[in-house]
mmCIF file of C-alpha atoms in Angstrom:
data_model
loop_
_atom_site.group_PDB
_atom_site.id
_atom_site.type_symbol
_atom_site.label_atom_id
_atom_site.label_comp_id
_atom_site.label_asym_id
_atom_site.label_seq_id
_atom_site.Cartn_x
_atom_site.Cartn_y
_atom_site.Cartn_z
ATOM 1 C CA MET H 1 83.161 52.342 55.011
ATOM 2 C CA GLU H 2 84.542 50.655 58.137
ATOM 3 C CA HIS H 3 87.990 51.945 58.989
ATOM 4 C CA SER H 4 90.031 50.581 61.810
ATOM 5 C CA ARG H 5 92.150 52.889 63.861
ATOM 6 C CA PRO H 6 95.926 52.879 64.173
ATOM 7 C CA GLN H 7 96.307 51.642 67.706
ATOM 8 C CA VAL H 8 99.414 50.771 69.681
ATOM 9 C CA VAL H 9 99.719 49.298 73.167
ATOM 10 C CA LEU H 10 102.154 50.942 75.566
ATOM 11 C CA PHE H 11 102.386 50.289 79.315
ATOM 12 C CA ASN H 12 99.280 48.092 79.047
ATOM 13 C CA LEU H 13 97.345 51.104 77.720
ATOM 14 C CA THR H 14 95.952 51.400 74.235
ATOM 15 C CA PHE H 15 96.787 54.582 72.355
ATOM 16 C CA ASP H 16 94.985 55.664 69.222
ATOM 17 C CA LEU H 17 97.701 57.235 67.102
ATOM 18 C CA SER H 18 95.355 59.141 64.789
ATOM 19 C CA ILE H 19 93.636 60.834 67.735
ATOM 20 C CA ILE H 20 96.973 61.610 69.321
ATOM 21 C CA LEU H 21 98.122 63.150 66.045
ATOM 22 C CA THR H 22 95.021 65.287 65.515
ATOM 23 C CA THR H 23 94.600 66.425 69.132
ATOM 24 C CA THR H 24 98.247 67.416 69.229
ATOM 25 C CA VAL H 25 97.887 69.362 65.989
ATOM 26 C CA ALA H 26 94.727 71.057 67.278
ATOM 27 C CA SER H 27 96.416 71.981 70.585
ATOM 28 C CA ILE H 28 99.467 73.360 68.832
ATOM 29 C CA MET H 29 97.279 75.393 66.477
ATOM 30 C CA VAL H 30 95.286 76.844 69.379
ATOM 31 C CA PHE H 31 98.476 77.658 71.228
ATOM 32 C CA LEU H 32 100.097 79.299 68.208
ATOM 33 C CA ILE H 33 97.033 81.379 67.379
ATOM 34 C CA ALA H 34 96.640 82.561 70.959
ATOM 35 C CA TYR H 35 100.349 83.154 71.434
ATOM 36 C CA ILE H 36 100.985 85.005 68.184
ATOM 37 C CA ALA H 37 97.857 87.113 68.639
ATOM 38 C CA THR H 38 98.978 88.317 72.067
ATOM 39 C CA ARG H 39 102.705 88.627 71.420
ATOM 40 C CA ASN H 40 102.722 92.414 71.123
ATOM 41 C CA LEU H 41 100.032 93.558 73.490
ATOM 42 C CA THR H 42 99.149 97.223 73.685
ATOM 43 C CA GLU H 43 96.931 99.050 76.100
ATOM 44 C CA GLY H 44 96.063 101.522 73.375
ATOM 45 C CA ILE H 45 94.084 100.750 70.262
ATOM 46 C CA PRO H 46 94.529 97.004 69.636
ATOM 47 C CA LYS H 47 95.739 95.673 66.292
ATOM 48 C CA LYS H 48 93.889 93.062 64.235
ATOM 49 C CA LEU H 49 95.117 89.879 65.899
ATOM 50 C CA GLN H 50 94.937 91.232 69.418
ATOM 51 C CA ASN H 51 91.445 92.474 68.646
ATOM 52 C CA PHE H 52 90.517 88.969 67.535
ATOM 53 C CA MET H 53 91.754 87.421 70.792
ATOM 54 C CA GLU H 54 90.012 90.097 72.826
ATOM 55 C CA TRP H 55 86.826 89.450 70.925
ATOM 56 C CA ILE H 56 86.978 85.720 71.716
ATOM 57 C CA MET H 57 87.715 86.462 75.326
ATOM 58 C CA ASP H 58 84.873 88.955 75.623
ATOM 59 C CA PHE H 59 82.591 86.412 73.975
ATOM 60 C CA VAL H 60 83.450 83.728 76.545
ATOM 61 C CA LYS H 61 83.310 86.277 79.338
ATOM 62 C CA ASP H 62 79.766 87.157 78.278
ATOM 63 C CA ILE H 63 78.759 83.485 78.370
ATOM 64 C CA MET H 64 80.423 83.206 81.758
ATOM 65 C CA ASN H 65 78.772 86.298 83.201
ATOM 66 C CA ASN H 66 75.376 85.219 81.894
ATOM 67 C CA SER H 67 75.441 81.970 83.843
ATOM 68 C CA LEU H 68 77.826 82.662 86.733
ATOM 69 C CA GLY H 69 76.996 86.288 87.363
ATOM 70 C CA PRO H 70 79.828 88.807 87.671
ATOM 71 C CA ASN H 71 82.894 86.659 88.122
ATOM 72 C CA ASN H 72 86.595 87.210 87.589
ATOM 73 C CA ASN H 73 87.870 83.660 87.952
ATOM 74 C CA LEU H 74 90.812 83.492 85.554
ATOM 75 C CA PHE H 75 90.911 79.688 85.509
ATOM 76 C CA ILE H 76 87.290 79.284 84.442
ATOM 77 C CA LEU H 77 87.756 81.989 81.828
ATOM 78 C CA SER H 78 90.902 80.365 80.420
ATOM 79 C CA THR H 79 89.186 76.979 80.401
ATOM 80 C CA GLY H 80 86.263 78.455 78.492
ATOM 81 C CA VAL H 81 88.375 80.237 75.894
ATOM 82 C CA SER H 82 90.700 77.241 75.447
ATOM 83 C CA LEU H 83 87.713 74.912 75.103
ATOM 84 C CA LEU H 84 86.038 77.140 72.537
ATOM 85 C CA MET H 85 89.144 77.498 70.374
ATOM 86 C CA TYR H 86 90.253 73.883 70.804
ATOM 87 C CA LEU H 87 86.855 72.416 70.002
ATOM 88 C CA PHE H 88 86.287 74.728 67.049
ATOM 89 C CA ILE H 89 89.624 73.831 65.497
ATOM 90 C CA ALA H 90 89.219 70.154 66.348
ATOM 91 C CA ASN H 91 85.770 70.153 64.735
ATOM 92 C CA LEU H 92 87.188 71.765 61.598
ATOM 93 C CA LEU H 93 90.189 69.457 61.221
ATOM 94 C CA GLY H 94 88.175 66.769 59.458
ATOM 95 C CA VAL H 95 86.176 69.101 57.207
ATOM 96 C CA PRO H 96 88.650 69.840 54.391
ATOM 97 C CA PHE H 97 89.976 66.310 53.971
ATOM 98 C CA SER H 98 90.574 62.995 55.679
ATOM 99 C CA ILE H 99 93.493 60.640 55.247
ATOM 100 C CA ILE H 100 92.925 56.916 55.046
ATOM 101 C CA THR H 101 95.727 54.498 54.284
ATOM 102 C CA ILE H 102 94.840 51.183 52.746
ATOM 103 C CA GLU H 103 97.177 48.272 53.327
ATOM 104 C CA GLU H 104 95.578 45.072 54.515
ATOM 105 C CA HIS H 105 92.557 46.987 55.786
ATOM 106 C CA PRO H 106 91.746 50.693 55.578
ATOM 107 C CA VAL H 107 93.176 52.719 58.460
ATOM 108 C CA SER H 108 91.879 56.214 59.128
ATOM 109 C CA TRP H 109 94.673 58.600 60.099
ATOM 110 C CA TRP H 110 93.210 62.057 59.780
ATOM 111 C CA ARG H 111 89.737 63.126 60.845
ATOM 112 C CA SER H 112 88.255 65.407 63.468
ATOM 113 C CA PRO H 113 89.396 64.192 66.881
ATOM 114 C CA THR H 114 85.963 65.180 68.166
ATOM 115 C CA ALA H 115 84.413 62.630 65.801
ATOM 116 C CA ASP H 116 85.671 60.057 68.274
ATOM 117 C CA ALA H 117 83.792 59.544 71.538
ATOM 118 C CA HIS H 118 87.030 59.073 73.491
ATOM 119 C CA VAL H 119 87.966 62.713 73.070
ATOM 120 C CA THR H 120 84.566 64.240 73.768
ATOM 121 C CA MET H 121 83.816 61.955 76.693
ATOM 122 C CA THR H 122 87.204 62.689 78.222
ATOM 123 C CA LEU H 123 86.507 66.418 78.031
ATOM 124 C CA ALA H 124 82.999 65.936 79.437
ATOM 125 C CA ILE H 125 84.272 63.796 82.309
ATOM 126 C CA MET H 126 86.980 66.349 83.065
ATOM 127 C CA ILE H 127 84.447 69.162 83.192
ATOM 128 C CA ILE H 128 81.937 67.308 85.341
ATOM 129 C CA ALA H 129 84.777 66.215 87.645
ATOM 130 C CA TYR H 130 85.855 69.868 87.862
ATOM 131 C CA THR H 131 82.322 70.949 88.838
ATOM 132 C CA HIS H 132 82.326 68.333 91.622
ATOM 133 C CA PHE H 133 85.736 69.544 92.727
ATOM 134 C CA ILE H 134 84.459 73.151 92.885
ATOM 135 C CA ASP H 135 81.481 72.063 94.971
ATOM 136 C CA ILE H 136 83.685 70.208 97.467
ATOM 137 C CA ARG H 137 86.167 73.061 97.710
ATOM 138 C CA LEU H 138 83.535 75.773 98.109
ATOM 139 C CA HIS H 139 81.019 74.102 100.420
ATOM 140 C CA GLY H 140 82.950 71.243 102.021
ATOM 141 C CA PHE H 141 82.657 67.506 101.576
ATOM 142 C CA LYS H 142 79.668 67.161 103.913
ATOM 143 C CA HIS H 143 77.588 69.647 101.968
ATOM 144 C CA TYR H 144 78.650 67.912 98.766
ATOM 145 C CA LEU H 145 77.373 64.551 100.010
ATOM 146 C CA HIS H 146 74.176 66.122 101.296
ATOM 147 C CA SER H 147 73.537 67.737 97.927
ATOM 148 C CA PHE H 148 72.797 64.256 96.531
ATOM 149 C CA PHE H 149 69.887 63.895 98.956
ATOM 150 C CA LYS H 150 68.189 67.151 98.024
ATOM 151 C CA PRO H 151 65.410 68.121 97.870
ATOM 152 C CA PHE H 152 64.566 64.851 99.657
ATOM 153 C CA LYS H 153 66.220 61.494 100.213
ATOM 154 C CA ALA H 154 64.135 59.533 97.755
ATOM 155 C CA LEU H 155 65.768 61.424 94.891
ATOM 156 C CA PHE H 156 69.255 60.066 95.616
ATOM 157 C CA ALA H 157 69.162 57.591 92.746
ATOM 158 C CA ILE H 158 67.905 60.244 90.338
ATOM 159 C CA ASN H 159 70.590 62.686 91.431
ATOM 160 C CA ILE H 160 73.287 60.097 90.824
ATOM 161 C CA LEU H 161 71.748 59.284 87.480
ATOM 162 C CA GLU H 162 71.639 62.978 86.604
ATOM 163 C CA GLN H 163 75.397 63.257 86.961
ATOM 164 C CA PHE H 164 75.944 60.361 84.558
ATOM 165 C CA ALA H 165 73.329 61.721 82.200
ATOM 166 C CA THR H 166 74.888 65.209 82.057
ATOM 167 C CA THR H 167 78.317 63.706 81.435
ATOM 168 C CA LEU H 168 77.018 61.462 78.706
ATOM 169 C CA THR H 169 74.931 64.109 76.964
ATOM 170 C CA LEU H 170 77.708 66.685 77.161
ATOM 171 C CA GLY H 171 80.192 64.340 75.539
ATOM 172 C CA LEU H 172 77.960 62.487 73.124
ATOM 173 C CA ARG H 173 76.173 65.567 71.761
ATOM 174 C CA LEU H 174 79.426 66.922 70.391
ATOM 175 C CA PHE H 175 80.604 63.493 69.239
ATOM 176 C CA GLY H 176 77.332 62.686 67.477
ATOM 177 C CA ASN H 177 77.161 65.983 65.613
ATOM 178 C CA ILE H 178 80.719 65.887 64.360
ATOM 179 C CA TYR H 179 80.686 62.163 63.630
ATOM 180 C CA ALA H 180 77.489 62.430 61.609
ATOM 181 C CA GLY H 181 78.986 65.336 59.673
ATOM 182 C CA GLU H 182 82.091 63.300 58.873
ATOM 183 C CA VAL H 183 80.119 60.240 57.797
ATOM 184 C CA MET H 184 78.056 62.379 55.441
ATOM 185 C CA LEU H 185 81.214 64.024 54.088
ATOM 186 C CA ALA H 186 82.810 60.620 53.527
ATOM 187 C CA LEU H 187 79.713 59.406 51.675
ATOM 188 C CA LEU H 188 79.639 62.477 49.429
ATOM 189 C CA ALA H 189 83.378 62.354 48.813
ATOM 190 C CA GLY H 190 83.072 58.636 48.053
ATOM 191 C CA ALA H 191 80.933 59.529 45.039
ATOM 192 C CA ILE H 192 84.180 60.106 43.151
ATOM 193 C CA THR H 193 84.569 56.324 42.819
ATOM 194 C CA HIS H 194 81.290 56.031 40.907
ATOM 195 C CA GLY H 195 82.338 57.929 37.804
ATOM 196 C CA PHE H 196 82.379 61.503 36.602
ATOM 197 C CA ALA H 197 78.615 62.069 36.293
ATOM 198 C CA ILE H 198 77.798 61.072 39.858
ATOM 199 C CA ALA H 199 80.870 62.858 41.210
ATOM 200 C CA SER H 200 79.853 66.117 39.523
ATOM 201 C CA LEU H 201 76.344 65.681 40.915
ATOM 202 C CA ALA H 202 77.777 65.252 44.406
ATOM 203 C CA ALA H 203 80.163 68.211 44.165
ATOM 204 C CA ILE H 204 77.659 70.940 45.033
ATOM 205 C CA PRO H 205 76.073 69.043 47.976
ATOM 206 C CA LEU H 206 79.580 68.286 49.223
ATOM 207 C CA LEU H 207 80.438 71.990 49.182
ATOM 208 C CA ILE H 208 77.216 72.894 50.975
ATOM 209 C CA TRP H 209 77.710 70.135 53.504
ATOM 210 C CA GLN H 210 81.258 71.286 54.208
ATOM 211 C CA ALA H 211 79.969 74.797 54.898
ATOM 212 C CA PHE H 212 77.301 73.297 57.126
ATOM 213 C CA CYS H 213 79.991 71.284 58.953
ATOM 214 C CA VAL H 214 81.895 74.488 59.680
ATOM 215 C CA PHE H 215 78.688 75.998 61.035
ATOM 216 C CA ILE H 216 77.941 72.889 63.128
ATOM 217 C CA GLY H 217 81.500 72.874 64.436
ATOM 218 C CA ALA H 218 81.201 76.487 65.616
ATOM 219 C CA ILE H 219 77.738 75.925 67.134
ATOM 220 C CA GLN H 220 78.794 72.751 68.942
ATOM 221 C CA ALA H 221 81.901 74.413 70.377
ATOM 222 C CA TYR H 222 79.709 77.284 71.601
ATOM 223 C CA ILE H 223 77.163 74.896 73.108
ATOM 224 C CA PHE H 224 79.876 72.906 74.857
ATOM 225 C CA VAL H 225 81.324 76.044 76.445
ATOM 226 C CA THR H 226 77.887 77.360 77.414
ATOM 227 C CA LEU H 227 76.929 74.065 79.048
ATOM 228 C CA THR H 228 80.266 73.954 80.855
ATOM 229 C CA MET H 229 79.524 77.365 82.328
ATOM 230 C CA VAL H 230 75.977 76.331 83.227
ATOM 231 C CA TYR H 231 77.184 73.217 85.033
ATOM 232 C CA ILE H 232 79.813 75.215 86.898
ATOM 233 C CA ALA H 233 77.199 77.832 87.823
ATOM 234 C CA HIS H 234 74.911 75.053 89.036
ATOM 235 C CA ARG H 235 77.585 74.054 91.541
ATOM 236 C CA LEU H 236 78.502 77.556 92.603
ATOM 237 C CA THR H 237 75.050 78.532 93.819
ATOM 238 C CA MET B 1 90.834 46.483 70.707
ATOM 239 C CA GLY B 2 90.697 48.360 73.969
ATOM 240 C CA ASP B 3 91.715 48.266 77.578
ATOM 241 C CA ILE B 4 88.250 47.878 79.014
ATOM 242 C CA THR B 5 84.870 47.313 77.507
ATOM 243 C CA LEU B 6 81.763 49.116 78.663
ATOM 244 C CA PHE B 7 78.429 47.754 77.410
ATOM 245 C CA GLY B 8 80.323 45.970 74.690
ATOM 246 C CA LEU B 9 82.181 49.096 73.542
ATOM 247 C CA PRO B 10 85.964 48.963 73.574
ATOM 248 C CA ILE B 11 87.507 51.929 75.369
ATOM 249 C CA SER B 12 91.156 52.780 74.936
ATOM 250 C CA LEU B 13 92.220 54.353 78.189
ATOM 251 C CA GLY B 14 95.541 55.552 76.827
ATOM 252 C CA THR B 15 93.840 57.824 74.329
ATOM 253 C CA MET B 16 91.668 59.300 77.040
ATOM 254 C CA ILE B 17 94.620 59.865 79.338
ATOM 255 C CA TYR B 18 96.561 61.522 76.544
ATOM 256 C CA GLN B 19 93.583 63.704 75.658
ATOM 257 C CA ALA B 20 93.082 64.741 79.295
ATOM 258 C CA LEU B 21 96.763 65.490 79.650
ATOM 259 C CA ILE B 22 97.150 67.540 76.511
ATOM 260 C CA PHE B 23 94.046 69.620 77.181
ATOM 261 C CA THR B 24 95.086 70.311 80.770
ATOM 262 C CA VAL B 25 98.544 71.326 79.611
ATOM 263 C CA LEU B 26 97.001 73.539 76.917
ATOM 264 C CA VAL B 27 94.727 75.285 79.433
ATOM 265 C CA PHE B 28 97.525 75.920 81.899
ATOM 266 C CA ILE B 29 100.000 77.110 79.286
ATOM 267 C CA LEU B 30 97.434 79.451 77.749
ATOM 268 C CA LYS B 31 96.410 80.710 81.166
ATOM 269 C CA LYS B 32 99.985 81.461 82.103
ATOM 270 C CA LEU B 33 101.266 82.837 78.798
ATOM 271 C CA VAL B 34 98.224 84.439 77.220
ATOM 272 C CA PHE B 35 95.194 85.087 79.377
ATOM 273 C CA LYS B 36 96.977 86.558 82.375
ATOM 274 C CA LYS B 37 98.557 89.207 80.151
ATOM 275 C CA LEU B 38 95.424 89.751 78.115
ATOM 276 C CA VAL B 39 93.205 90.204 81.176
ATOM 277 C CA GLY B 40 95.812 92.560 82.623
ATOM 278 C CA VAL B 41 95.861 94.634 79.452
ATOM 279 C CA LEU B 42 92.066 94.740 79.271
ATOM 280 C CA ASP B 43 91.849 95.796 82.915
ATOM 281 C CA SER B 44 94.453 98.506 82.559
ATOM 282 C CA ARG B 45 92.758 99.777 79.396
ATOM 283 C CA LYS B 46 89.451 99.916 81.259
ATOM 284 C CA GLN B 47 91.200 101.807 84.047
ATOM 285 C CA HIS B 48 92.817 104.143 81.525
ATOM 286 C CA ILE B 49 89.483 104.908 79.842
ATOM 287 C CA GLU B 50 87.820 105.490 83.197
ATOM 288 C CA ASN B 51 90.619 107.855 84.177
ATOM 289 C CA GLN B 52 90.303 109.714 80.896
ATOM 290 C CA LEU B 53 86.551 110.047 81.342
ATOM 291 C CA GLN B 54 87.004 111.352 84.852
ATOM 292 C CA LEU B 55 89.615 113.790 83.612
ATOM 293 C CA THR B 56 87.278 115.039 80.871
ATOM 294 C CA GLU B 57 84.538 115.537 83.432
ATOM 295 C CA GLN B 58 86.931 117.492 85.599
ATOM 296 C CA TYR B 59 88.129 119.585 82.665
ATOM 297 C CA LYS B 60 84.550 120.244 81.647
ATOM 298 C CA LEU B 61 83.726 121.550 85.110
ATOM 299 C CA GLU B 62 86.844 123.676 85.104
ATOM 300 C CA ALA B 63 86.024 125.057 81.683
ATOM 301 C CA GLU B 64 82.511 125.938 82.802
ATOM 302 C CA LYS B 65 83.879 127.719 85.840
ATOM 303 C CA ASN B 66 86.404 129.592 83.719
ATOM 304 C CA LEU B 67 83.697 130.588 81.265
ATOM 305 C CA GLU B 68 81.594 131.969 84.094
ATOM 306 C CA LEU B 69 84.582 133.816 85.472
ATOM 307 C CA SER B 70 85.461 135.349 82.141
ATOM 308 C CA ALA B 71 81.843 136.394 81.583
ATOM 309 C CA GLU B 72 81.898 138.116 84.941
ATOM 310 C CA VAL B 73 85.137 139.869 84.101
ATOM 311 C CA LEU B 74 83.691 140.962 80.769
ATOM 312 C CA ASN B 75 80.589 142.346 82.450
ATOM 313 C CA GLN B 76 82.702 144.180 84.967
ATOM 314 C CA ALA B 77 84.805 145.604 82.158
ATOM 315 C CA ARG B 78 81.702 146.738 80.283
ATOM 316 C CA LYS B 79 80.329 148.365 83.404
ATOM 317 C CA ASP B 80 83.651 150.047 84.065
ATOM 318 C CA ALA B 81 83.824 151.265 80.513
ATOM 319 C CA ARG B 82 80.317 152.719 80.755
ATOM 320 C CA GLU B 83 81.204 154.363 84.024
ATOM 321 C CA ILE B 84 84.353 155.829 82.591
ATOM 322 C CA MET B 85 82.497 157.061 79.532
ATOM 323 C CA ARG B 86 79.798 158.694 81.601
ATOM 324 C CA HIS B 87 82.388 160.245 83.839
ATOM 325 C CA SER B 88 84.396 161.542 80.950
ATOM 326 C CA GLU B 89 81.296 162.923 79.247
ATOM 327 C CA HIS B 90 80.422 164.725 82.408
ATOM 328 C CA GLU B 91 83.918 166.074 82.709
ATOM 329 C CA ALA B 92 83.934 167.127 79.124
ATOM 330 C CA LYS B 93 80.660 169.021 79.664
ATOM 331 C CA LEU B 94 82.113 170.717 82.701
ATOM 332 C CA MET B 95 85.205 171.605 80.740
ATOM 333 C CA ILE B 96 83.126 173.012 77.929
ATOM 334 C CA LEU B 97 81.079 175.061 80.353
ATOM 335 C CA ASP B 98 84.228 176.214 82.028
ATOM 336 C CA ALA B 99 85.786 177.064 78.732
ATOM 337 C CA LYS B 100 82.673 178.960 77.696
ATOM 338 C CA ALA B 101 82.677 180.871 80.968
ATOM 339 C CA GLN B 102 86.327 181.647 80.535
ATOM 340 C CA ALA B 103 85.760 182.702 76.979
ATOM 341 C CA LYS B 104 82.979 185.006 78.137
ATOM 342 C CA ASP B 105 85.247 186.410 80.795
ATOM 343 C CA ILE B 106 87.969 186.972 78.288
ATOM 344 C CA GLN B 107 85.504 188.587 75.924
ATOM 345 C CA LYS B 108 84.257 190.802 78.669
ATOM 346 C CA GLU B 109 87.782 191.762 79.626
ATOM 347 C CA VAL B 110 88.677 192.431 76.059
ATOM 348 C CA LYS B 111 85.607 194.650 75.672
ATOM 349 C CA GLU B 112 86.392 196.485 78.836
ATOM 350 C CA ASP B 113 89.969 196.923 77.744
ATOM 351 C CA ALA B 114 88.888 198.181 74.423
ATOM 352 C CA PHE B 115 86.425 200.623 76.052
ATOM 353 C CA ARG B 116 89.072 201.919 78.410
ATOM 354 C CA SER B 117 91.608 202.445 75.681
ATOM 355 C CA GLN B 118 88.977 204.253 73.589
ATOM 356 C CA SER B 119 88.175 206.645 76.383
ATOM 357 C CA PHE B 120 91.860 207.130 76.911
ATOM 358 C CA MET B 121 92.359 207.940 73.279
ATOM 359 C CA HIS B 122 89.409 210.268 73.450
ATOM 360 C CA LYS B 123 90.933 212.090 76.371
ATOM 361 C CA ASP B 124 94.224 212.258 74.537
ATOM 362 C CA SER B 125 92.700 213.718 71.433
ATOM 363 C CA LYS B 126 90.847 216.278 73.569
ATOM 364 C CA GLY B 127 94.093 217.248 75.164
ATOM 365 C CA ALA B 128 95.813 217.670 71.830
#
């Protein structure tokens, strides 16, 4: 079951081509959905697609208002909606199928980008970095440094640790859920190599597990956005 | 294979940089092309609905006022009508009385006339 990844080295940096492929596809899909849905905006009664976009936006706005209080920050709202759509689509990319080429050793080309810790940890680091940035911009650098020594100085180490822990849990929660789902899917789909009887036995569990993966993907995207808002709110107050 | 290893795990920095870049670009493009417009539309719709509600409230008040006014006018009209009716009844009574008195007068006159002409005829027949 071990697949290596299609990696290339450019400018002394390693790029994982399969992740680049899937993240690009996910981004383009998010962009197209959002763009097509809001192409013909009306102030009157919204049509189906516009209604859909408005529903997503209201959903994220509710999450935002629950943790941040009444807030009209367009950047945080766009980040939340983009995250929700991007993560949901990224989580779903690996559910219907995966592409593995076998030459000298099997190379996995198509799976959920979020089933790779690089992607989720990058997003988590970006979000935690953004919360630190907000804190510095709102309260000044001095207050930011002092916040590590609160409520008293002895907790400095724990406060530092907390930042690493939140980053890690934020990224790895999503990664673990999606990765586990993919591994299970691969196992069930692999039953096809063991003959017709076993494959037909695995068909129904595979279907159920795929549905469950869709559910998990939606829940994890929601949790990621909610936690993002909570961490931002933590810095705002 | 990776650029750096952390606790024995290979980490490919290029992938992370690409991921960070593409998500940032996605957020900014969506913010500029989609969410600005969408928030604007939602706000203006909210404004529109608020305006409409205010307008309905205003119209409702106006309608209530107009209803009151029309009820008053109707009452006044009823009162006037009653007044006019009473007045006309009174007048009619007076006219009837007047007419009766006149009729009596005329009757009396006629009787007197008749009496006079009778006596005149009587005289005439005596003379003949």
